[in-house]
């Protein structure tokens, strides 16, 4: 199963449900989300990983990059 994600936006907040396998191959899918954070468009980003079946070390690195950008732009990240 490949990674699928759905994003629900409410104002400056976004919740992303991630399903399946999250690997390095999915980094381009996350570029859009990262751009939203770096452009200061979001005040809060919730990542719902409850339906994630697998995550590799590269995907963990992607999450760390997302966190770093969020801190620079005063975006709160919540992982559930």
Tab-separated table of N, CA and C in Angstrom:
chain	number	residue	atom	x	y	z
A	1	UNK	N	0.850	-1.181	0.000
A	1	UNK	CA	0.000	0.000	0.000
A	1	UNK	C	0.893	1.241	0.000
A	2	UNK	N	0.643	2.129	-0.926
A	2	UNK	CA	1.400	3.366	-0.974
A	2	UNK	C	0.780	4.388	-0.027
A	3	UNK	N	1.514	5.459	0.224
A	3	UNK	CA	1.004	6.485	1.122
A	3	UNK	C	-0.122	7.265	0.457
A	4	UNK	N	-1.158	7.491	1.216
A	4	UNK	CA	-2.250	8.364	0.807
A	4	UNK	C	-2.420	9.383	1.912
A	5	UNK	N	-2.738	10.615	1.546
A	5	UNK	CA	-3.049	11.567	2.592
A	5	UNK	C	-4.174	12.476	2.152
A	6	UNK	N	-4.946	12.879	3.141
A	6	UNK	CA	-6.025	13.837	2.909
A	6	UNK	C	-5.823	14.990	3.871
A	7	UNK	N	-6.019	16.176	3.355
A	7	UNK	CA	-5.820	17.382	4.150
A	7	UNK	C	-7.149	18.102	4.312
A	8	UNK	N	-7.428	18.495	5.547
A	8	UNK	CA	-8.616	19.279	5.850
A	8	UNK	C	-8.152	20.610	6.428
A	9	UNK	N	-8.506	21.699	5.745
A	9	UNK	CA	-8.089	23.024	6.203
A	9	UNK	C	-9.275	23.769	6.790
A	10	UNK	N	-8.983	24.467	7.882
A	10	UNK	CA	-9.951	25.365	8.513
A	10	UNK	C	-9.199	26.646	8.853
A	11	UNK	N	-9.392	27.675	8.057
A	11	UNK	CA	-8.668	28.920	8.288
A	11	UNK	C	-7.175	28.711	8.150
A	12	UNK	N	-6.431	29.034	9.211
A	12	UNK	CA	-4.973	28.875	9.218
A	12	UNK	C	-4.525	27.553	9.824
A	13	UNK	N	-5.455	26.632	10.008
A	13	UNK	CA	-5.132	25.335	10.594
A	13	UNK	C	-5.379	24.233	9.576
A	14	UNK	N	-4.565	23.196	9.665
A	14	UNK	CA	-4.677	22.082	8.741
A	14	UNK	C	-4.499	20.778	9.499
A	15	UNK	N	-5.310	19.778	9.129
A	15	UNK	CA	-5.132	18.425	9.662
A	15	UNK	C	-4.907	17.497	8.489
A	16	UNK	N	-3.845	16.693	8.594
A	16	UNK	CA	-3.481	15.780	7.519
A	16	UNK	C	-3.547	14.353	8.050
A	17	UNK	N	-4.391	13.538	7.418
A	17	UNK	CA	-4.506	12.115	7.736
A	17	UNK	C	-3.620	11.365	6.757
A	18	UNK	N	-2.670	10.602	7.293
A	18	UNK	CA	-1.728	9.854	6.449
A	18	UNK	C	-2.011	8.368	6.620
A	19	UNK	N	-2.181	7.676	5.481
A	19	UNK	CA	-2.477	6.237	5.488
A	19	UNK	C	-1.431	5.485	4.674
A	20	UNK	N	-1.243	4.227	5.012
A	20	UNK	CA	-0.372	3.356	4.226
A	20	UNK	C	1.070	3.392	4.660
A	21	UNK	N	1.966	3.411	3.673
A	21	UNK	CA	3.413	3.385	3.905
A	21	UNK	C	4.001	4.740	3.566
A	22	UNK	N	4.723	5.331	4.495
A	22	UNK	CA	5.349	6.639	4.298
A	22	UNK	C	6.846	6.402	4.164
A	23	UNK	N	7.361	6.609	2.949
A	23	UNK	CA	8.775	6.358	2.663
A	23	UNK	C	9.375	7.551	1.916
A	24	UNK	N	10.652	7.437	1.614
A	24	UNK	CA	11.353	8.493	0.891
A	24	UNK	C	10.644	8.847	-0.410
A	25	UNK	N	10.062	7.876	-1.063
A	25	UNK	CA	9.379	8.083	-2.342
A	25	UNK	C	8.291	9.156	-2.228
A	26	UNK	N	7.764	9.350	-1.034
A	26	UNK	CA	6.650	10.276	-0.818
A	26	UNK	C	7.084	11.709	-0.527
A	27	UNK	N	8.379	11.990	-0.609
A	27	UNK	CA	8.853	13.330	-0.233
A	27	UNK	C	8.249	14.438	-1.093
A	28	UNK	N	7.959	14.165	-2.353
A	28	UNK	CA	7.364	15.202	-3.200
A	28	UNK	C	5.945	15.544	-2.759
A	29	UNK	N	5.212	14.546	-2.258
A	29	UNK	CA	3.867	14.800	-1.746
A	29	UNK	C	3.907	15.755	-0.559
A	30	UNK	N	4.962	15.681	0.218
A	30	UNK	CA	5.063	16.531	1.397
A	30	UNK	C	5.586	17.923	1.073
A	31	UNK	N	6.105	18.114	-0.121
A	31	UNK	CA	6.645	19.424	-0.483
A	31	UNK	C	5.570	20.503	-0.413
A	32	UNK	N	4.367	20.204	-0.854
A	32	UNK	CA	3.261	21.164	-0.805
A	32	UNK	C	2.956	21.550	0.635
A	33	UNK	N	2.925	20.561	1.505
A	33	UNK	CA	2.659	20.813	2.920
A	33	UNK	C	3.783	21.644	3.533
A	34	UNK	N	5.010	21.317	3.206
A	34	UNK	CA	6.159	22.074	3.705
A	34	UNK	C	6.099	23.520	3.217
A	35	UNK	N	5.696	23.718	1.978
A	35	UNK	CA	5.579	25.078	1.449
A	35	UNK	C	4.543	25.891	2.217
A	36	UNK	N	3.447	25.274	2.598
A	36	UNK	CA	2.425	25.974	3.383
A	36	UNK	C	2.992	26.447	4.711
A	37	UNK	N	3.844	25.619	5.305
A	37	UNK	CA	4.453	25.969	6.592
A	37	UNK	C	5.486	27.074	6.396
A	38	UNK	N	6.356	26.947	5.382
A	38	UNK	CA	7.428	27.922	5.203
A	38	UNK	C	6.904	29.282	4.763
A	39	UNK	N	5.770	29.315	4.124
A	39	UNK	CA	5.188	30.578	3.703
A	39	UNK	C	4.363	31.234	4.813
A	40	UNK	N	4.326	30.594	5.976
A	40	UNK	CA	3.626	31.168	7.116
A	40	UNK	C	2.116	31.133	6.998
A	41	UNK	N	1.615	30.246	6.168
A	41	UNK	CA	0.166	30.170	5.958
A	41	UNK	C	-0.566	29.423	7.076
A	42	UNK	N	0.164	28.620	7.836
A	42	UNK	CA	-0.471	27.812	8.873
A	42	UNK	C	-0.028	28.241	10.262
A	43	UNK	N	-0.959	28.274	11.195
A	43	UNK	CA	-0.615	28.503	12.590
A	43	UNK	C	-0.565	27.178	13.351
A	44	UNK	N	-1.282	26.165	12.815
A	44	UNK	CA	-1.312	24.851	13.466
A	44	UNK	C	-1.433	23.780	12.393
A	45	UNK	N	-0.615	22.737	12.532
A	45	UNK	CA	-0.646	21.601	11.628
A	45	UNK	C	-0.748	20.330	12.466
A	46	UNK	N	-1.800	19.576	12.238
A	46	UNK	CA	-1.982	18.303	12.934
A	46	UNK	C	-1.731	17.178	11.950
A	47	UNK	N	-0.811	16.281	12.287
A	47	UNK	CA	-0.531	15.102	11.478
A	47	UNK	C	-1.129	13.898	12.177
A	48	UNK	N	-2.101	13.276	11.545
A	48	UNK	CA	-2.749	12.085	12.098
A	48	UNK	C	-2.089	10.862	11.485
A	49	UNK	N	-1.262	10.189	12.269
A	49	UNK	CA	-0.524	9.017	11.804
A	49	UNK	C	-1.156	7.712	12.272
A	50	UNK	N	-2.374	7.772	12.789
A	50	UNK	CA	-3.011	6.582	13.359
A	50	UNK	C	-3.295	5.502	12.320
A	51	UNK	N	-3.379	5.867	11.044
A	51	UNK	CA	-3.640	4.883	9.984
A	51	UNK	C	-2.385	4.547	9.188
A	52	UNK	N	-1.237	4.969	9.683
A	52	UNK	CA	0.031	4.701	9.016
A	52	UNK	C	0.455	3.271	9.319
A	53	UNK	N	0.790	2.508	8.267
A	53	UNK	CA	1.222	1.120	8.439
A	53	UNK	C	2.730	0.995	8.609
A	54	UNK	N	3.479	1.923	8.013
A	54	UNK	CA	4.937	1.819	8.001
A	54	UNK	C	5.528	3.201	7.759
A	55	UNK	N	6.659	3.476	8.390
A	55	UNK	CA	7.404	4.701	8.117
A	55	UNK	C	8.889	4.348	8.131
A	56	UNK	N	9.623	4.771	7.082
A	56	UNK	CA	11.054	4.469	7.051
A	56	UNK	C	11.852	5.645	7.609
A	57	UNK	N	13.165	5.454	7.717
A	57	UNK	CA	14.004	6.480	8.344
A	57	UNK	C	14.027	7.773	7.529
A	58	UNK	N	13.926	7.684	6.219
A	58	UNK	CA	13.899	8.893	5.394
A	58	UNK	C	12.635	9.702	5.664
A	59	UNK	N	11.522	9.027	5.832
A	59	UNK	CA	10.265	9.717	6.132
A	59	UNK	C	10.322	10.367	7.510
A	60	UNK	N	10.985	9.727	8.457
A	60	UNK	CA	11.178	10.355	9.768
A	60	UNK	C	11.991	11.641	9.613
A	61	UNK	N	12.987	11.597	8.740
A	61	UNK	CA	13.778	12.791	8.464
A	61	UNK	C	12.936	13.903	7.852
A	62	UNK	N	12.004	13.534	6.991
A	62	UNK	CA	11.093	14.506	6.387
A	62	UNK	C	10.252	15.165	7.476
A	63	UNK	N	9.790	14.384	8.434
A	63	UNK	CA	9.006	14.938	9.540
A	63	UNK	C	9.852	15.901	10.377
A	64	UNK	N	11.125	15.591	10.553
A	64	UNK	CA	12.011	16.484	11.303
A	64	UNK	C	12.235	17.799	10.555
A	65	UNK	N	12.379	17.731	9.240
A	65	UNK	CA	12.498	18.957	8.441
A	65	UNK	C	11.237	19.796	8.555
A	66	UNK	N	10.101	19.133	8.538
A	66	UNK	CA	8.826	19.825	8.690
A	66	UNK	C	8.760	20.517	10.050
A	67	UNK	N	9.202	19.824	11.084
A	67	UNK	CA	9.220	20.414	12.427
A	67	UNK	C	10.122	21.636	12.493
A	68	UNK	N	11.310	21.534	11.893
A	68	UNK	CA	12.249	22.653	11.897
A	68	UNK	C	11.657	23.881	11.216
A	69	UNK	N	11.025	23.678	10.075
A	69	UNK	CA	10.400	24.791	9.364
A	69	UNK	C	9.227	25.362	10.155
A	70	UNK	N	8.487	24.505	10.812
A	70	UNK	CA	7.362	24.964	11.620
A	70	UNK	C	7.845	25.857	12.759
A	71	UNK	N	8.934	25.465	13.408
A	71	UNK	CA	9.480	26.281	14.496
A	71	UNK	C	9.904	27.655	13.993
A	72	UNK	N	10.516	27.709	12.822
A	72	UNK	CA	10.961	28.989	12.257
A	72	UNK	C	9.784	29.910	11.948
A	73	UNK	N	8.633	29.314	11.641
A	73	UNK	CA	7.476	30.087	11.193
A	73	UNK	C	6.347	30.138	12.218
A	74	UNK	N	6.665	29.779	13.468
A	74	UNK	CA	5.679	29.823	14.554
A	74	UNK	C	4.427	29.007	14.266
A	75	UNK	N	4.615	27.858	13.640
A	75	UNK	CA	3.526	26.924	13.384
A	75	UNK	C	3.606	25.808	14.411
A	76	UNK	N	2.502	25.555	15.092
A	76	UNK	CA	2.430	24.476	16.065
A	76	UNK	C	2.168	23.175	15.305
A	77	UNK	N	2.958	22.151	15.610
A	77	UNK	CA	2.739	20.835	14.995
A	77	UNK	C	2.281	19.871	16.070
A	78	UNK	N	1.202	19.163	15.764
A	78	UNK	CA	0.667	18.140	16.654
A	78	UNK	C	0.699	16.818	15.892
A	79	UNK	N	1.241	15.789	16.526
A	79	UNK	CA	1.247	14.464	15.907
A	79	UNK	C	0.395	13.549	16.775
A	80	UNK	N	-0.544	12.897	16.089
A	80	UNK	CA	-1.359	11.912	16.821
A	80	UNK	C	-1.417	10.617	16.074
